[in-house]
mmCIF file with all atom_site columns, C-alpha atoms in Angstrom:
data_model
loop_
_atom_site.group_PDB
_atom_site.id
_atom_site.type_symbol
_atom_site.label_atom_id
_atom_site.label_alt_id
_atom_site.label_comp_id
_atom_site.label_asym_id
_atom_site.label_entity_id
_atom_site.label_seq_id
_atom_site.pdbx_PDB_ins_code
_atom_site.Cartn_x
_atom_site.Cartn_y
_atom_site.Cartn_z
_atom_site.occupancy
_atom_site.B_iso_or_equiv
_atom_site.pdbx_formal_charge
_atom_site.auth_seq_id
_atom_site.auth_comp_id
_atom_site.auth_asym_id
_atom_site.auth_atom_id
_atom_site.pdbx_PDB_model_num
ATOM 1   C CA . ASP A 1 1   ? 1.373   -7.272  -14.582 1.00 0.00 ? 1   ASP A CA 1
ATOM 2   C CA . GLN A 1 2   ? 2.821   -4.477  -12.523 1.00 0.00 ? 2   GLN A CA 1
ATOM 3   C CA . GLN A 1 3   ? 1.481   -1.215  -13.555 1.00 0.00 ? 3   GLN A CA 1
ATOM 4   C CA . VAL A 1 4   ? 3.622   0.671   -11.122 1.00 0.00 ? 4   VAL A CA 1
ATOM 5   C CA . LYS A 1 5   ? 7.317   -0.180  -11.001 1.00 0.00 ? 5   LYS A CA 1
ATOM 6   C CA . GLN A 1 6   ? 10.086  0.777   -8.580  1.00 0.00 ? 6   GLN A CA 1
ATOM 7   C CA . ASN A 1 7   ? 13.133  -0.704  -10.070 1.00 0.00 ? 7   ASN A CA 1
ATOM 8   C CA . SER A 1 8   ? 15.568  0.010   -7.174  1.00 0.00 ? 8   SER A CA 1
ATOM 9   C CA . PRO A 1 9   ? 14.809  -2.262  -4.240  1.00 0.00 ? 9   PRO A CA 1
ATOM 10  C CA . SER A 1 10  ? 17.162  -0.369  -2.094  1.00 0.00 ? 10  SER A CA 1
ATOM 11  C CA . LEU A 1 11  ? 19.162  2.924   -1.833  1.00 0.00 ? 11  LEU A CA 1
ATOM 12  C CA . SER A 1 12  ? 21.757  4.123   0.632   1.00 0.00 ? 12  SER A CA 1
ATOM 13  C CA . VAL A 1 13  ? 22.547  7.855   1.139   1.00 0.00 ? 13  VAL A CA 1
ATOM 14  C CA . GLN A 1 14  ? 24.666  9.862   3.559   1.00 0.00 ? 14  GLN A CA 1
ATOM 15  C CA . GLU A 1 15  ? 22.871  12.021  6.137   1.00 0.00 ? 15  GLU A CA 1
ATOM 16  C CA . GLY A 1 16  ? 22.539  15.580  4.743   1.00 0.00 ? 16  GLY A CA 1
ATOM 17  C CA . ARG A 1 17  ? 22.650  14.534  1.054   1.00 0.00 ? 17  ARG A CA 1
ATOM 18  C CA . ILE A 1 18  ? 19.749  14.262  -1.325  1.00 0.00 ? 18  ILE A CA 1
ATOM 19  C CA . SER A 1 19  ? 17.793  11.030  -1.679  1.00 0.00 ? 19  SER A CA 1
ATOM 20  C CA . ILE A 1 20  ? 16.017  10.356  -4.969  1.00 0.00 ? 20  ILE A CA 1
ATOM 21  C CA . LEU A 1 21  ? 13.512  7.567   -5.364  1.00 0.00 ? 21  LEU A CA 1
ATOM 22  C CA . ASN A 1 22  ? 12.130  6.749   -8.619  1.00 0.00 ? 22  ASN A CA 1
ATOM 23  C CA . CYS A 1 23  ? 8.906   5.195   -9.936  1.00 0.00 ? 23  CYS A CA 1
ATOM 24  C CA . ASP A 1 24  ? 7.602   4.415   -13.394 1.00 0.00 ? 24  ASP A CA 1
ATOM 25  C CA . TYR A 1 25  ? 4.074   3.510   -14.443 1.00 0.00 ? 25  TYR A CA 1
ATOM 26  C CA . THR A 1 26  ? 2.596   2.149   -17.618 1.00 0.00 ? 26  THR A CA 1
ATOM 27  C CA . ASN A 1 27  ? -1.094  3.249   -17.530 1.00 0.00 ? 27  ASN A CA 1
ATOM 28  C CA . SER A 1 28  ? -1.688  6.568   -19.228 1.00 0.00 ? 28  SER A CA 1
ATOM 29  C CA . MET A 1 29  ? -5.067  6.778   -17.382 1.00 0.00 ? 29  MET A CA 1
ATOM 30  C CA . PHE A 1 30  ? -3.375  7.339   -14.048 1.00 0.00 ? 30  PHE A CA 1
ATOM 31  C CA . ASP A 1 31  ? -4.029  10.937  -12.965 1.00 0.00 ? 31  ASP A CA 1
ATOM 32  C CA . TYR A 1 32  ? -3.174  10.910  -9.262  1.00 0.00 ? 32  TYR A CA 1
ATOM 33  C CA . PHE A 1 33  ? -0.014  9.705   -7.555  1.00 0.00 ? 33  PHE A CA 1
ATOM 34  C CA . LEU A 1 34  ? 0.993   9.191   -3.948  1.00 0.00 ? 34  LEU A CA 1
ATOM 35  C CA . TRP A 1 35  ? 4.089   8.272   -2.015  1.00 0.00 ? 35  TRP A CA 1
ATOM 36  C CA . TYR A 1 36  ? 3.741   6.249   1.184   1.00 0.00 ? 36  TYR A CA 1
ATOM 37  C CA . LYS A 1 37  ? 6.490   5.619   3.780   1.00 0.00 ? 37  LYS A CA 1
ATOM 38  C CA . LYS A 1 38  ? 6.640   2.417   5.809   1.00 0.00 ? 38  LYS A CA 1
ATOM 39  C CA . TYR A 1 39  ? 8.509   1.595   8.936   1.00 0.00 ? 39  TYR A CA 1
ATOM 40  C CA . PRO A 1 40  ? 9.190   -2.004  10.004  1.00 0.00 ? 40  PRO A CA 1
ATOM 41  C CA . ALA A 1 41  ? 6.098   -3.589  11.761  1.00 0.00 ? 41  ALA A CA 1
ATOM 42  C CA . GLU A 1 42  ? 3.892   -0.633  10.866  1.00 0.00 ? 42  GLU A CA 1
ATOM 43  C CA . GLY A 1 43  ? 1.410   0.066   8.091   1.00 0.00 ? 43  GLY A CA 1
ATOM 44  C CA . PRO A 1 44  ? 2.335   2.443   5.171   1.00 0.00 ? 44  PRO A CA 1
ATOM 45  C CA . THR A 1 45  ? 1.609   6.122   6.014   1.00 0.00 ? 45  THR A CA 1
ATOM 46  C CA . PHE A 1 46  ? 0.870   8.843   3.495   1.00 0.00 ? 46  PHE A CA 1
ATOM 47  C CA . LEU A 1 47  ? 3.718   11.154  2.723   1.00 0.00 ? 47  LEU A CA 1
ATOM 48  C CA . ILE A 1 48  ? 2.972   13.418  -0.327  1.00 0.00 ? 48  ILE A CA 1
ATOM 49  C CA . SER A 1 49  ? 0.708   13.330  -3.387  1.00 0.00 ? 49  SER A CA 1
ATOM 50  C CA . ILE A 1 50  ? 0.616   15.016  -6.814  1.00 0.00 ? 50  ILE A CA 1
ATOM 51  C CA . SER A 1 51  ? -2.119  15.407  -9.447  1.00 0.00 ? 51  SER A CA 1
ATOM 52  C CA . SER A 1 52  ? -1.396  15.012  -13.052 1.00 0.00 ? 52  SER A CA 1
ATOM 53  C CA . ILE A 1 53  ? -2.313  18.696  -13.651 1.00 0.00 ? 53  ILE A CA 1
ATOM 54  C CA . LYS A 1 54  ? 0.979   19.499  -11.834 1.00 0.00 ? 54  LYS A CA 1
ATOM 55  C CA . ASP A 1 55  ? 4.529   18.536  -12.500 1.00 0.00 ? 55  ASP A CA 1
ATOM 56  C CA . LYS A 1 56  ? 5.846   19.344  -8.947  1.00 0.00 ? 56  LYS A CA 1
ATOM 57  C CA . ASN A 1 57  ? 4.575   19.373  -5.382  1.00 0.00 ? 57  ASN A CA 1
ATOM 58  C CA . GLU A 1 58  ? 6.636   20.355  -2.392  1.00 0.00 ? 58  GLU A CA 1
ATOM 59  C CA . ASP A 1 59  ? 6.042   19.696  1.296   1.00 0.00 ? 59  ASP A CA 1
ATOM 60  C CA . GLY A 1 60  ? 9.025   20.673  3.488   1.00 0.00 ? 60  GLY A CA 1
ATOM 61  C CA . ARG A 1 61  ? 12.011  18.402  2.720   1.00 0.00 ? 61  ARG A CA 1
ATOM 62  C CA . PHE A 1 62  ? 9.989   16.309  0.377   1.00 0.00 ? 62  PHE A CA 1
ATOM 63  C CA . THR A 1 63  ? 9.346   17.047  -3.313  1.00 0.00 ? 63  THR A CA 1
ATOM 64  C CA . VAL A 1 64  ? 7.594   14.950  -5.808  1.00 0.00 ? 64  VAL A CA 1
ATOM 65  C CA . PHE A 1 65  ? 8.199   15.455  -9.555  1.00 0.00 ? 65  PHE A CA 1
ATOM 66  C CA . LEU A 1 66  ? 5.915   14.112  -12.262 1.00 0.00 ? 66  LEU A CA 1
ATOM 67  C CA . ASN A 1 67  ? 6.995   13.625  -15.893 1.00 0.00 ? 67  ASN A CA 1
ATOM 68  C CA . LYS A 1 68  ? 3.766   12.571  -17.677 1.00 0.00 ? 68  LYS A CA 1
ATOM 69  C CA . SER A 1 69  ? 5.359   12.060  -21.091 1.00 0.00 ? 69  SER A CA 1
ATOM 70  C CA . ALA A 1 70  ? 7.868   9.766   -19.598 1.00 0.00 ? 70  ALA A CA 1
ATOM 71  C CA . LYS A 1 71  ? 5.379   8.174   -17.198 1.00 0.00 ? 71  LYS A CA 1
ATOM 72  C CA . HIS A 1 72  ? 7.871   8.761   -14.392 1.00 0.00 ? 72  HIS A CA 1
ATOM 73  C CA . LEU A 1 73  ? 7.687   10.211  -11.045 1.00 0.00 ? 73  LEU A CA 1
ATOM 74  C CA . SER A 1 74  ? 10.360  10.701  -8.397  1.00 0.00 ? 74  SER A CA 1
ATOM 75  C CA . LEU A 1 75  ? 10.554  11.733  -4.645  1.00 0.00 ? 75  LEU A CA 1
ATOM 76  C CA . HIS A 1 76  ? 13.391  13.920  -3.567  1.00 0.00 ? 76  HIS A CA 1
ATOM 77  C CA . ILE A 1 77  ? 14.279  14.175  0.154   1.00 0.00 ? 77  ILE A CA 1
ATOM 78  C CA . VAL A 1 78  ? 16.594  17.098  0.912   1.00 0.00 ? 78  VAL A CA 1
ATOM 79  C CA . PRO A 1 79  ? 18.448  17.011  3.329   1.00 0.00 ? 79  PRO A CA 1
ATOM 80  C CA . SER A 1 80  ? 18.150  13.215  4.121   1.00 0.00 ? 80  SER A CA 1
ATOM 81  C CA . GLN A 1 81  ? 17.959  12.359  7.853   1.00 0.00 ? 81  GLN A CA 1
ATOM 82  C CA . PRO A 1 82  ? 18.478  8.982   9.546   1.00 0.00 ? 82  PRO A CA 1
ATOM 83  C CA . GLY A 1 83  ? 14.780  9.038   10.580  1.00 0.00 ? 83  GLY A CA 1
ATOM 84  C CA . ASP A 1 84  ? 13.941  8.855   6.820   1.00 0.00 ? 84  ASP A CA 1
ATOM 85  C CA . SER A 1 85  ? 15.215  5.342   6.823   1.00 0.00 ? 85  SER A CA 1
ATOM 86  C CA . ALA A 1 86  ? 12.126  3.302   5.728   1.00 0.00 ? 86  ALA A CA 1
ATOM 87  C CA . VAL A 1 87  ? 10.559  1.603   2.762   1.00 0.00 ? 87  VAL A CA 1
ATOM 88  C CA . TYR A 1 88  ? 8.816   3.967   0.263   1.00 0.00 ? 88  TYR A CA 1
ATOM 89  C CA . PHE A 1 89  ? 6.038   2.930   -1.884  1.00 0.00 ? 89  PHE A CA 1
ATOM 90  C CA . CYS A 1 90  ? 4.722   4.867   -4.830  1.00 0.00 ? 90  CYS A CA 1
ATOM 91  C CA . ALA A 1 91  ? 1.116   4.483   -5.773  1.00 0.00 ? 91  ALA A CA 1
ATOM 92  C CA . ALA A 1 92  ? -1.004  5.649   -8.861  1.00 0.00 ? 92  ALA A CA 1
ATOM 93  C CA . SER A 1 93  ? -4.729  5.883   -9.506  1.00 0.00 ? 93  SER A CA 1
ATOM 94  C CA . PRO A 1 94  ? -6.890  6.062   -12.501 1.00 0.00 ? 94  PRO A CA 1
ATOM 95  C CA . GLY A 1 95  ? -9.816  7.274   -10.353 1.00 0.00 ? 95  GLY A CA 1
ATOM 96  C CA . ASN A 1 96  ? -11.110 3.964   -8.810  1.00 0.00 ? 96  ASN A CA 1
ATOM 97  C CA . GLN A 1 97  ? -8.300  2.493   -6.737  1.00 0.00 ? 97  GLN A CA 1
ATOM 98  C CA . PHE A 1 98  ? -4.585  2.772   -6.058  1.00 0.00 ? 98  PHE A CA 1
ATOM 99  C CA . TYR A 1 99  ? -1.929  0.533   -7.683  1.00 0.00 ? 99  TYR A CA 1
ATOM 100 C CA . PHE A 1 100 ? 1.311   0.299   -5.651  1.00 0.00 ? 100 PHE A CA 1
ATOM 101 C CA . GLY A 1 101 ? 4.879   -0.486  -6.627  1.00 0.00 ? 101 GLY A CA 1
ATOM 102 C CA . THR A 1 102 ? 7.121   -2.923  -4.866  1.00 0.00 ? 102 THR A CA 1
ATOM 103 C CA . GLY A 1 103 ? 8.879   -0.390  -2.668  1.00 0.00 ? 103 GLY A CA 1
ATOM 104 C CA . THR A 1 104 ? 12.366  1.021   -2.261  1.00 0.00 ? 104 THR A CA 1
ATOM 105 C CA . SER A 1 105 ? 14.131  0.574   1.047   1.00 0.00 ? 105 SER A CA 1
ATOM 106 C CA . LEU A 1 106 ? 15.966  3.720   1.845   1.00 0.00 ? 106 LEU A CA 1
ATOM 107 C CA . THR A 1 107 ? 18.875  3.748   4.311   1.00 0.00 ? 107 THR A CA 1
ATOM 108 C CA . VAL A 1 108 ? 20.223  7.041   5.483   1.00 0.00 ? 108 VAL A CA 1
ATOM 109 C CA . ILE A 1 109 ? 23.765  6.698   6.935   1.00 0.00 ? 109 ILE A CA 1
ATOM 110 C CA . PRO A 1 110 ? 24.611  9.000   9.845   1.00 0.00 ? 110 PRO A CA 1
ATOM 111 C CA . ASP B 2 1   ? -8.936  7.981   16.843  1.00 0.00 ? 1   ASP B CA 1
ATOM 112 C CA . ALA B 2 2   ? -7.300  4.567   17.235  1.00 0.00 ? 2   ALA B CA 1
ATOM 113 C CA . GLY B 2 3   ? -6.845  4.227   13.482  1.00 0.00 ? 3   GLY B CA 1
ATOM 114 C CA . VAL B 2 4   ? -7.315  1.067   11.487  1.00 0.00 ? 4   VAL B CA 1
ATOM 115 C CA . ILE B 2 5   ? -7.064  -1.893  13.863  1.00 0.00 ? 5   ILE B CA 1
ATOM 116 C CA . GLN B 2 6   ? -6.010  -5.373  12.627  1.00 0.00 ? 6   GLN B CA 1
ATOM 117 C CA . SER B 2 7   ? -5.797  -8.664  14.474  1.00 0.00 ? 7   SER B CA 1
ATOM 118 C CA . PRO B 2 8   ? -3.874  -10.717 14.980  1.00 0.00 ? 8   PRO B CA 1
ATOM 119 C CA . ARG B 2 9   ? -0.511  -9.082  14.454  1.00 0.00 ? 9   ARG B CA 1
ATOM 120 C CA . HIS B 2 10  ? 1.144   -12.405 13.771  1.00 0.00 ? 10  HIS B CA 1
ATOM 121 C CA . GLU B 2 11  ? -0.370  -15.731 12.787  1.00 0.00 ? 11  GLU B CA 1
ATOM 122 C CA . VAL B 2 12  ? 1.506   -18.994 12.293  1.00 0.00 ? 12  VAL B CA 1
ATOM 123 C CA . THR B 2 13  ? -0.617  -21.866 11.145  1.00 0.00 ? 13  THR B CA 1
ATOM 124 C CA . GLU B 2 14  ? -0.065  -25.190 9.495   1.00 0.00 ? 14  GLU B CA 1
ATOM 125 C CA . MET B 2 15  ? -0.875  -25.840 5.846   1.00 0.00 ? 15  MET B CA 1
ATOM 126 C CA . GLY B 2 16  ? -4.446  -26.784 5.289   1.00 0.00 ? 16  GLY B CA 1
ATOM 127 C CA . GLN B 2 17  ? -5.805  -24.949 8.297   1.00 0.00 ? 17  GLN B CA 1
ATOM 128 C CA . GLU B 2 18  ? -8.320  -22.091 8.071   1.00 0.00 ? 18  GLU B CA 1
ATOM 129 C CA . VAL B 2 19  ? -6.993  -18.585 8.835   1.00 0.00 ? 19  VAL B CA 1
ATOM 130 C CA . THR B 2 20  ? -9.213  -15.589 9.682   1.00 0.00 ? 20  THR B CA 1
ATOM 131 C CA . LEU B 2 21  ? -7.754  -12.020 9.688   1.00 0.00 ? 21  LEU B CA 1
ATOM 132 C CA . ARG B 2 22  ? -9.751  -9.221  11.227  1.00 0.00 ? 22  ARG B CA 1
ATOM 133 C CA . CYS B 2 23  ? -10.077 -5.514  10.580  1.00 0.00 ? 23  CYS B CA 1
ATOM 134 C CA . LYS B 2 24  ? -11.806 -2.548  12.225  1.00 0.00 ? 24  LYS B CA 1
ATOM 135 C CA . PRO B 2 25  ? -11.735 0.562   9.913   1.00 0.00 ? 25  PRO B CA 1
ATOM 136 C CA . ILE B 2 26  ? -11.772 4.046   11.107  1.00 0.00 ? 26  ILE B CA 1
ATOM 137 C CA . SER B 2 27  ? -15.240 5.210   12.228  1.00 0.00 ? 27  SER B CA 1
ATOM 138 C CA . GLY B 2 28  ? -16.942 7.138   9.476   1.00 0.00 ? 28  GLY B CA 1
ATOM 139 C CA . HIS B 2 29  ? -14.819 5.719   6.716   1.00 0.00 ? 29  HIS B CA 1
ATOM 140 C CA . ASP B 2 30  ? -16.986 4.158   3.884   1.00 0.00 ? 30  ASP B CA 1
ATOM 141 C CA . TYR B 2 31  ? -14.204 2.281   1.934   1.00 0.00 ? 31  TYR B CA 1
ATOM 142 C CA . LEU B 2 32  ? -12.229 -0.638  3.205   1.00 0.00 ? 32  LEU B CA 1
ATOM 143 C CA . PHE B 2 33  ? -9.455  -2.323  1.324   1.00 0.00 ? 33  PHE B CA 1
ATOM 144 C CA . TRP B 2 34  ? -7.523  -5.557  1.886   1.00 0.00 ? 34  TRP B CA 1
ATOM 145 C CA . TYR B 2 35  ? -3.959  -5.551  0.565   1.00 0.00 ? 35  TYR B CA 1
ATOM 146 C CA . ARG B 2 36  ? -1.234  -8.222  0.595   1.00 0.00 ? 36  ARG B CA 1
ATOM 147 C CA . GLN B 2 37  ? 2.431   -7.349  0.598   1.00 0.00 ? 37  GLN B CA 1
ATOM 148 C CA . THR B 2 38  ? 5.074   -9.633  -0.844  1.00 0.00 ? 38  THR B CA 1
ATOM 149 C CA . MET B 2 39  ? 8.625   -8.980  -1.960  1.00 0.00 ? 39  MET B CA 1
ATOM 150 C CA . MET B 2 40  ? 7.965   -9.847  -5.528  1.00 0.00 ? 40  MET B CA 1
ATOM 151 C CA . ARG B 2 41  ? 4.682   -7.961  -6.036  1.00 0.00 ? 41  ARG B CA 1
ATOM 152 C CA . GLY B 2 42  ? 4.788   -5.297  -3.454  1.00 0.00 ? 42  GLY B CA 1
ATOM 153 C CA . LEU B 2 43  ? 1.240   -4.178  -2.234  1.00 0.00 ? 43  LEU B CA 1
ATOM 154 C CA . GLU B 2 44  ? -1.467  -5.963  -4.193  1.00 0.00 ? 44  GLU B CA 1
ATOM 155 C CA . LEU B 2 45  ? -5.128  -5.112  -3.797  1.00 0.00 ? 45  LEU B CA 1
ATOM 156 C CA . LEU B 2 46  ? -7.135  -8.158  -3.004  1.00 0.00 ? 46  LEU B CA 1
ATOM 157 C CA . ILE B 2 47  ? -10.605 -6.712  -2.535  1.00 0.00 ? 47  ILE B CA 1
ATOM 158 C CA . TYR B 2 48  ? -12.345 -3.488  -1.607  1.00 0.00 ? 48  TYR B CA 1
ATOM 159 C CA . PHE B 2 49  ? -15.809 -2.588  -0.079  1.00 0.00 ? 49  PHE B CA 1
ATOM 160 C CA . ASN B 2 50  ? -17.790 0.543   -0.279  1.00 0.00 ? 50  ASN B CA 1
ATOM 161 C CA . ASN B 2 51  ? -20.549 0.830   2.316   1.00 0.00 ? 51  ASN B CA 1
ATOM 162 C CA . ASN B 2 52  ? -19.967 -2.772  3.248   1.00 0.00 ? 52  ASN B CA 1
ATOM 163 C CA . VAL B 2 53  ? -20.624 -4.000  -0.215  1.00 0.00 ? 53  VAL B CA 1
ATOM 164 C CA . PRO B 2 54  ? -17.778 -5.781  -2.188  1.00 0.00 ? 54  PRO B CA 1
ATOM 165 C CA . ILE B 2 55  ? -16.981 -3.630  -5.262  1.00 0.00 ? 55  ILE B CA 1
ATOM 166 C CA . ASP B 2 56  ? -13.988 -5.368  -6.702  1.00 0.00 ? 56  ASP B CA 1
ATOM 167 C CA . ASP B 2 57  ? -12.582 -8.638  -5.712  1.00 0.00 ? 57  ASP B CA 1
ATOM 168 C CA . SER B 2 58  ? -10.707 -9.339  -8.899  1.00 0.00 ? 58  SER B CA 1
ATOM 169 C CA . GLY B 2 59  ? -7.410  -9.396  -6.894  1.00 0.00 ? 59  GLY B CA 1
ATOM 170 C CA . MET B 2 60  ? -8.414  -12.245 -4.702  1.00 0.00 ? 60  MET B CA 1
ATOM 171 C CA . PRO B 2 61  ? -6.011  -14.930 -5.923  1.00 0.00 ? 61  PRO B CA 1
ATOM 172 C CA . GLU B 2 62  ? -8.145  -18.075 -5.604  1.00 0.00 ? 62  GLU B CA 1
ATOM 173 C CA . ASP B 2 63  ? -11.401 -19.399 -4.237  1.00 0.00 ? 63  ASP B CA 1
ATOM 174 C CA . ARG B 2 64  ? -9.574  -20.285 -1.122  1.00 0.00 ? 64  ARG B CA 1
ATOM 175 C CA . PHE B 2 65  ? -9.719  -16.509 -0.277  1.00 0.00 ? 65  PHE B CA 1
ATOM 176 C CA . SER B 2 66  ? -12.969 -14.898 0.865   1.00 0.00 ? 66  SER B CA 1
ATOM 177 C CA . ALA B 2 67  ? -13.746 -11.591 2.501   1.00 0.00 ? 67  ALA B CA 1
ATOM 178 C CA . LYS B 2 68  ? -16.789 -10.219 4.375   1.00 0.00 ? 68  LYS B CA 1
ATOM 179 C CA . MET B 2 69  ? -17.873 -6.937  5.788   1.00 0.00 ? 69  MET B CA 1
ATOM 180 C CA . PRO B 2 70  ? -21.019 -7.643  7.895   1.00 0.00 ? 70  PRO B CA 1
ATOM 181 C CA . ASN B 2 71  ? -21.175 -4.086  9.129   1.00 0.00 ? 71  ASN B CA 1
ATOM 182 C CA . ALA B 2 72  ? -19.416 -0.712  8.892   1.00 0.00 ? 72  ALA B CA 1
ATOM 183 C CA . SER B 2 73  ? -16.947 -1.409  11.725  1.00 0.00 ? 73  SER B CA 1
ATOM 184 C CA . PHE B 2 74  ? -15.747 -4.894  10.884  1.00 0.00 ? 74  PHE B CA 1
ATOM 185 C CA . SER B 2 75  ? -14.288 -6.951  8.111   1.00 0.00 ? 75  SER B CA 1
ATOM 186 C CA . THR B 2 76  ? -12.693 -10.449 7.790   1.00 0.00 ? 76  THR B CA 1
ATOM 187 C CA . LEU B 2 77  ? -10.330 -11.981 5.290   1.00 0.00 ? 77  LEU B CA 1
ATOM 188 C CA . LYS B 2 78  ? -10.469 -15.770 5.324   1.00 0.00 ? 78  LYS B CA 1
ATOM 189 C CA . ILE B 2 79  ? -8.176  -18.296 3.768   1.00 0.00 ? 79  ILE B CA 1
ATOM 190 C CA . GLN B 2 80  ? -9.328  -21.848 3.712   1.00 0.00 ? 80  GLN B CA 1
ATOM 191 C CA . PRO B 2 81  ? -7.378  -24.062 3.233   1.00 0.00 ? 81  PRO B CA 1
ATOM 192 C CA . SER B 2 82  ? -4.117  -22.087 3.828   1.00 0.00 ? 82  SER B CA 1
ATOM 193 C CA . GLU B 2 83  ? -0.931  -22.939 1.740   1.00 0.00 ? 83  GLU B CA 1
ATOM 194 C CA . PRO B 2 84  ? 2.736   -21.976 2.368   1.00 0.00 ? 84  PRO B CA 1
ATOM 195 C CA . ARG B 2 85  ? 2.535   -19.526 -0.605  1.00 0.00 ? 85  ARG B CA 1
ATOM 196 C CA . ASP B 2 86  ? -0.051  -17.432 1.303   1.00 0.00 ? 86  ASP B CA 1
ATOM 197 C CA . SER B 2 87  ? 2.609   -16.324 3.722   1.00 0.00 ? 87  SER B CA 1
ATOM 198 C CA . ALA B 2 88  ? 2.770   -12.588 3.490   1.00 0.00 ? 88  ALA B CA 1
ATOM 199 C CA . VAL B 2 89  ? 1.802   -9.412  5.373   1.00 0.00 ? 89  VAL B CA 1
ATOM 200 C CA . TYR B 2 90  ? -1.893  -8.660  4.902   1.00 0.00 ? 90  TYR B CA 1
ATOM 201 C CA . PHE B 2 91  ? -2.857  -5.007  5.372   1.00 0.00 ? 91  PHE B CA 1
ATOM 202 C CA . CYS B 2 92  ? -6.332  -3.646  5.812   1.00 0.00 ? 92  CYS B CA 1
ATOM 203 C CA . ALA B 2 93  ? -6.864  0.202   4.955   1.00 0.00 ? 93  ALA B CA 1
ATOM 204 C CA . SER B 2 94  ? -9.847  2.507   5.093   1.00 0.00 ? 94  SER B CA 1
ATOM 205 C CA . SER B 2 95  ? -10.830 5.789   3.618   1.00 0.00 ? 95  SER B CA 1
ATOM 206 C CA . PHE B 2 96  ? -13.651 8.227   3.245   1.00 0.00 ? 96  PHE B CA 1
ATOM 207 C CA . GLY B 2 97  ? -15.159 8.694   -0.131  1.00 0.00 ? 97  GLY B CA 1
ATOM 208 C CA . GLY B 2 98  ? -12.485 6.423   -1.755  1.00 0.00 ? 98  GLY B CA 1
ATOM 209 C CA . ALA B 2 99  ? -9.852  8.956   -0.661  1.00 0.00 ? 99  ALA B CA 1
ATOM 210 C CA . LEU B 2 100 ? -8.641  9.104   -4.331  1.00 0.00 ? 100 LEU B CA 1
ATOM 211 C CA . ARG B 2 101 ? -7.493  12.517  -3.641  1.00 0.00 ? 101 ARG B CA 1
ATOM 212 C CA . GLY B 2 102 ? -5.877  14.056  -0.640  1.00 0.00 ? 102 GLY B CA 1
ATOM 213 C CA . GLY B 2 103 ? -4.039  11.716  1.648   1.00 0.00 ? 103 GLY B CA 1
ATOM 214 C CA . GLY B 2 104 ? -5.135  8.340   0.237   1.00 0.00 ? 104 GLY B CA 1
ATOM 215 C CA . TYR B 2 105 ? -5.861  5.570   2.549   1.00 0.00 ? 105 TYR B CA 1
ATOM 216 C CA . THR B 2 106 ? -5.107  4.994   6.255   1.00 0.00 ? 106 THR B CA 1
ATOM 217 C CA . PHE B 2 107 ? -3.460  1.627   6.737   1.00 0.00 ? 107 PHE B CA 1
ATOM 218 C CA . GLY B 2 108 ? -3.514  -0.710  9.730   1.00 0.00 ? 108 GLY B CA 1
ATOM 219 C CA . SER B 2 109 ? -0.304  -2.245  11.074  1.00 0.00 ? 109 SER B CA 1
ATOM 220 C CA . GLY B 2 110 ? -0.875  -5.445  9.205   1.00 0.00 ? 110 GLY B CA 1
ATOM 221 C CA . THR B 2 111 ? -1.061  -9.154  9.994   1.00 0.00 ? 111 THR B CA 1
ATOM 222 C CA . ARG B 2 112 ? 2.158   -11.188 9.346   1.00 0.00 ? 112 ARG B CA 1
ATOM 223 C CA . LEU B 2 113 ? 0.839   -14.675 8.216   1.00 0.00 ? 113 LEU B CA 1
ATOM 224 C CA . THR B 2 114 ? 3.219   -17.606 8.124   1.00 0.00 ? 114 THR B CA 1
ATOM 225 C CA . VAL B 2 115 ? 1.896   -20.895 6.876   1.00 0.00 ? 115 VAL B CA 1
ATOM 226 C CA . VAL B 2 116 ? 4.217   -23.871 7.531   1.00 0.00 ? 116 VAL B CA 1
#
């Protein structure tokens, strides 16, 4: 059973606008969360992380928000750029391994 | 550092044949993970090793799948016999200290397996 869910398989956004990617999880023991970005024919690469002791973490154009009560996290990309077009995976860990979602394919339209 | 190196990049094989996927982790990393990516299930953990010892293989789908790590610089994932439903992209990843904080894992570029 999927413990980490990304319910939107795809998302299209105009260049310069905000991209919001969502992720839900079911296991209340998860205390560390990551976002990975994946280009075609490449492996996923680490993008940004957040610990459960925080509710927000920023790194340049990328911000991750964590709502523990709702078991929900989101990745905001502002402003979106064509080079951001990729598949984004969220991942969560209870301390021993990471569980990944199914990914959201983001297309940023120039 | 060359990163995590996987071979082959693509593999096409006939049903019933044995398939071996290979991985060279980053030097100094003590954890190695094998993942499978499918559209339906995303990235699924198959097995992971710590200091060359298998720690959790509960994700290995069937006895047809086996993985070994004979030394710190090499691991294999074997499927025997292969079936069409095994077609997927298989990723190897490595980390230091489990990397359950910080930047997580470093992934290889994957092996795209097609079983016909």
